[in-house]
Amino acid sequence: MSLPISILDLAQIGSDETAGDSFRASVAMARNAERWGYHRIWYAEHHNMPSIASSATSVLIAHVAAHTERIRLGSGGIMLPNHAPLTIAEQFGTLAELHPGRIDLGLGRAPGSDQQTMRALRRDPASAESFPQDVLELQGYLTGPSRIPGIEATPGRGTDVPLYILGSSLFGARLAAALGLPYAFASHFAPDALHDAIAIYRREFRPSAQLAEPYVIAAVNVIAADSEDEAQRLFLETKRKRVGLFVGRGRTFTPEEADMILEAPAGRQIQAMVRYTAVGTPSVVRDYLDGFADRTGADELMVVSSAPERDAWMRSLELVADVTGLASRTAVTAG
């Protein structure tokens, strides 16, 4: 495989962990990923989720960037309707000044939370309607000229932080195409519109100052292990964990209860969410990723290691790097 491969780090907090433990794991993984040859790592904005530590996304990016040297880091994504575009321009402008050439700004319009949390964020439920205008306002602060006379982002102005539109529907595909921006599809949890969205994006793409040709990043779950049995065990544990998160809303299920739910109508959504998952030994995972890249025509893959155990999470990413030859490709490029 010759495509760049990147990582979406969900910054998960394990059952016996603190947020600090999660941050330390993210730093350790990023330092390894840099050595293994991954292209970039993104972190997503989520709120009021006890199992995810990336709510202050720009702060986490800054922390990881300070402990790494080369790998690109960014948001996958910042939920722009939660924020004033000027604030995000200042945050990511600061990151870009501190770590030149390493910062990405992926943008989404979902709340990253539930309705009650939206109220706590002081978010207007109608704010998503202005997402396209907010993206353009933000872009103006970073690249110039500002779309609001007399208002400049400092830091931010002239940093040209690259923007990416994230999506799981056709809306994001059309917006990314109209603005001439790269498009990242969240097929790791919302697979249904993947192929239609990519087709629309490529068909409707208009070149821009940032991007001359369409560029698609497709996300895919990965559980690679040294044996097939171990990979399948981890995959089952991953699905059981999602039963507690999405069906139980915090309730703890026994393995037997979780398996029954997975086989029932209530579990169909969870089974559908993980449709695009590479599970197995390294060679099996490599073949799956090759096929996924061919079917989607993606320009870059973003893997999500959903293994529920910390050591298995790290090992999965290491095996993917080994079997796809990332380190050797990076060495050749660097040379």
XYZ file of C-alpha atoms in Angstrom:
335
model
C 0.000 0.000 0.000
C 1.386 3.391 -0.976
C -1.272 5.637 0.586
C -0.491 7.742 3.657
C -1.975 6.190 6.784
C -2.963 8.324 9.752
C -4.548 7.776 13.161
C -7.666 9.045 14.878
C -6.908 8.899 18.601
C -10.168 8.770 20.540
C -8.287 9.622 23.767
C -10.252 6.948 25.578
C -10.286 6.790 29.357
C -10.219 3.146 30.442
C -12.397 1.789 33.220
C -9.560 2.011 35.757
C -7.943 5.150 34.310
C -8.016 8.906 34.806
C -7.939 11.542 32.093
C -4.276 12.011 32.960
C -3.638 8.349 32.168
C -5.313 8.859 28.796
C -3.134 11.878 28.007
C 0.039 9.984 28.893
C -1.051 7.135 26.626
C -1.779 9.568 23.788
C 1.705 11.048 24.076
C 3.325 7.607 24.140
C 1.311 6.519 21.118
C 2.134 9.716 19.187
C 5.835 9.295 19.805
C 5.624 5.711 18.591
C 3.465 6.699 15.607
C 6.060 9.262 14.595
C 8.731 6.545 14.662
C 6.497 4.004 12.927
C 5.831 6.334 9.989
C 2.210 7.441 10.392
C 1.326 10.649 8.543
C -0.830 12.476 11.104
C -2.895 12.055 14.278
C -6.230 13.732 14.860
C -8.285 14.201 18.027
C -12.033 14.796 18.179
C -14.089 17.254 20.216
C -16.580 15.433 22.440
C -18.307 16.756 25.544
C -19.924 15.167 28.601
C -18.550 11.715 27.732
C -16.759 10.137 30.706
C -14.818 7.752 28.453
C -13.296 10.392 26.113
C -10.648 12.922 27.216
C -10.303 15.108 24.107
C -12.961 17.731 24.902
C -10.381 20.561 25.059
C -9.046 19.492 21.676
C -6.600 22.310 20.981
C -5.050 21.932 24.438
C -4.466 18.220 23.872
C -2.946 18.907 20.442
C -0.557 21.415 22.027
C 0.475 18.926 24.692
C 1.171 16.126 22.227
C 2.944 18.472 19.815
C 5.301 19.570 22.591
C 6.307 15.938 23.118
C 6.812 15.028 19.442
C 8.973 16.406 16.644
C 7.592 15.821 13.147
C 4.224 14.137 12.942
C 1.259 16.283 11.881
C -1.407 16.822 14.540
C -4.887 18.211 14.307
C -8.572 18.076 15.032
C -10.886 15.458 13.673
C -12.693 17.578 14.360
C -13.489 20.820 16.031
C -17.275 21.167 16.133
C -17.335 24.720 14.819
C -20.944 25.608 15.794
C -19.817 25.252 19.437
C -17.355 28.145 19.015
C -16.788 31.608 17.607
C -14.648 31.251 14.457
C -12.293 33.952 15.756
C -11.587 31.906 18.894
C -10.711 28.807 16.869
C -8.521 30.866 14.530
C -6.608 32.215 17.529
C -6.223 28.763 19.087
C -5.006 27.056 15.931
C -3.000 30.100 14.896
C -1.184 29.773 18.225
C -0.568 26.080 17.572
C 0.737 26.830 14.092
C 3.151 29.466 15.384
C 4.422 27.097 18.059
C 4.671 24.098 15.703
C 5.027 25.392 12.117
C 3.934 23.074 9.332
C 2.482 20.436 11.668
C -1.069 21.573 12.479
C -4.350 20.595 10.751
C -7.820 21.978 11.432
C -10.613 19.524 10.693
C -14.113 20.962 11.105
C -17.495 19.399 11.757
C -20.954 20.795 12.351
C -22.323 18.143 14.759
C -22.657 19.136 18.431
C -20.313 16.438 19.723
C -22.740 16.062 22.610
C -26.387 15.666 23.602
C -29.085 18.348 23.817
C -28.515 19.089 27.498
C -24.783 19.473 26.944
C -25.490 21.823 24.043
C -27.314 24.086 26.478
C -24.378 23.916 28.900
C -22.098 24.978 26.038
C -24.431 27.971 25.427
C -24.892 26.674 21.897
C -27.865 27.868 19.884
C -29.559 24.770 18.371
C -29.782 26.681 15.077
C -26.053 27.452 14.971
C -25.337 24.540 12.630
C -27.255 26.402 9.933
C -24.442 28.946 9.649
C -21.677 26.334 9.404
C -20.687 27.157 5.793
C -20.460 30.877 6.579
C -18.522 30.151 9.774
C -16.000 28.037 7.837
C -15.419 30.921 5.427
C -15.076 33.404 8.284
C -12.537 31.132 9.985
C -10.625 30.672 6.732
C -10.417 34.428 6.297
C -8.835 34.846 9.721
C -6.133 32.273 8.898
C -5.359 33.072 5.271
C -6.663 36.595 4.739
C -8.399 38.757 3.996
C -10.656 38.806 7.033
C -14.351 38.689 6.174
C -15.156 41.026 9.062
C -13.562 44.459 8.458
C -11.201 45.514 11.200
C -11.072 42.078 12.868
C -7.904 39.981 12.649
C -6.789 36.819 14.443
C -3.573 37.265 16.404
C -2.058 34.682 16.391
C -3.666 33.221 13.297
C -3.377 35.706 10.470
C -1.027 34.429 7.758
C -0.534 30.985 9.283
C -2.560 29.336 6.487
C -3.529 26.425 8.726
C -5.063 23.891 6.295
C -8.785 23.260 6.746
C -10.537 19.910 6.296
C -14.272 19.314 6.217
C -15.415 16.282 8.198
C -18.676 14.545 7.556
C -20.838 11.453 7.668
C -23.479 12.651 5.201
C -23.796 14.217 1.779
C -23.925 17.746 3.206
C -20.258 17.775 4.176
C -19.252 16.282 0.831
C -21.007 19.052 -1.085
C -19.616 21.775 1.169
C -16.040 20.483 0.912
C -16.409 20.288 -2.867
C -17.841 23.803 -3.145
C -15.082 25.301 -0.993
C -12.290 23.286 -2.587
C -11.219 21.706 0.716
C -10.101 18.174 1.611
C -12.891 15.882 2.798
C -12.676 13.321 5.609
C -15.511 10.811 5.948
C -16.344 9.273 9.339
C -16.857 5.749 8.017
C -15.493 4.277 11.257
C -18.864 4.884 12.933
C -21.278 6.164 10.241
C -20.632 4.029 7.167
C -23.901 4.278 5.242
C -23.198 7.235 2.947
C -19.489 6.615 2.403
C -19.450 5.799 -1.302
C -22.163 8.283 -2.304
C -20.459 11.085 -0.378
C -17.073 10.448 -1.977
C -18.618 10.290 -5.448
C -20.445 13.589 -4.951
C -17.346 15.248 -3.543
C -15.161 14.222 -6.470
C -17.815 15.118 -9.049
C -18.601 18.569 -7.641
C -15.103 19.585 -6.500
C -13.960 23.105 -7.387
C -10.236 23.918 -7.116
C -9.233 26.492 -4.513
C -6.152 28.304 -3.284
C -5.646 25.496 -0.745
C -6.302 22.496 -2.987
C -6.085 21.922 -6.737
C -7.488 18.372 -6.812
C -9.970 16.464 -4.618
C -8.468 14.816 -1.555
C -10.381 12.164 0.396
C -9.530 10.751 3.808
C -11.571 7.660 4.732
C -11.675 6.379 8.312
C -11.612 2.664 9.093
C -11.545 0.686 12.345
C -8.580 -1.609 12.901
C -7.937 -4.440 15.334
C -4.707 -6.198 14.443
C -3.277 -8.871 16.732
C -0.658 -11.588 16.634
C -3.331 -14.277 16.318
C -6.766 -14.449 14.718
C -8.353 -15.633 17.970
C -6.928 -12.666 19.894
C -8.145 -10.207 17.258
C -11.665 -11.651 17.300
C -11.721 -11.588 21.111
C -10.776 -7.905 21.103
C -13.389 -7.165 18.441
C -16.105 -8.787 20.535
C -14.995 -6.815 23.594
C -15.147 -3.630 21.526
C -18.740 -4.307 20.522
C -19.697 -5.211 24.081
C -18.256 -1.914 25.271
C -20.338 -0.031 22.702
C -23.467 -1.783 23.967
C -22.868 -0.215 27.365
C -22.124 3.181 25.839
C -24.944 3.454 23.301
C -27.655 1.125 24.596
C -27.046 1.099 28.324
C -26.232 4.817 28.631
C -23.702 4.022 31.340
C -25.290 0.835 32.617
C -22.926 -2.120 32.991
C -23.934 -5.321 31.208
C -22.540 -8.788 31.754
C -20.854 -10.312 28.685
C -23.847 -12.577 28.229
C -26.302 -9.672 28.370
C -24.230 -7.643 25.933
C -24.050 -10.550 23.482
C -27.836 -10.971 23.624
C -28.317 -7.276 22.866
C -25.899 -7.490 19.948
C -28.044 -10.223 18.424
C -31.285 -8.323 19.079
C -32.740 -5.386 17.093
C -31.278 -2.966 19.645
C -27.805 -4.138 18.709
C -28.157 -3.726 14.967
C -26.975 -0.130 15.022
C -23.802 -1.136 16.851
C -23.144 -3.941 14.381
C -23.699 -1.459 11.540
C -21.362 1.124 13.061
C -18.400 -1.244 12.819
C -19.119 -2.343 9.240
C -15.735 -1.084 8.092
C -13.383 -2.850 10.481
C -10.157 -4.655 9.640
C -9.873 -7.524 12.139
C -7.274 -10.258 12.281
C -3.605 -11.007 11.923
C -1.382 -8.401 10.248
C -1.640 -9.917 6.768
C -5.435 -10.129 7.004
C -5.627 -6.501 8.130
C -3.297 -5.388 5.341
C -5.432 -7.124 2.721
C -8.586 -5.537 4.158
C -7.033 -2.053 4.104
C -5.837 -2.581 0.527
C -9.350 -3.564 -0.528
C -10.959 -0.702 1.402
C -8.612 1.795 -0.254
C -9.379 0.358 -3.698
C -13.147 0.398 -3.158
C -13.244 3.962 -1.841
C -10.533 5.468 -4.011
C -9.325 7.279 -0.897
C -6.166 9.367 -1.024
C -5.416 8.647 2.644
C -6.657 6.200 5.266
C -7.249 7.176 8.879
C -7.236 4.136 11.143
C -9.040 3.974 14.462
C -7.655 1.346 16.794
C -10.757 0.360 18.718
C -9.087 -2.354 20.807
C -10.431 -1.861 24.352
C -7.202 -2.782 26.149
C -4.366 -0.250 26.207
C -1.557 -2.653 25.275
C -3.639 -4.177 22.492
C -4.483 -0.677 21.209
C -0.811 0.194 20.883
C 0.134 -3.202 19.464
C -2.580 -2.951 16.822
C -1.180 0.322 15.512
C 2.349 -1.066 15.551
C 1.319 -4.118 13.536
C -0.485 -1.978 10.957
C 2.643 0.138 10.519
C 4.823 -2.958 10.171
C 2.647 -4.797 7.681
C 2.025 -1.759 5.466
C 5.687 -0.755 5.418
C 5.100 2.731 6.791
C 8.514 3.133 8.404
C 10.403 2.103 5.277
C 8.298 4.427 3.114
C 8.930 7.321 5.485
C 12.661 6.648 5.455
C 12.709 6.703 1.659
C 10.752 9.959 1.562
C 13.004 11.552 4.147
C 16.073 10.459 2.211
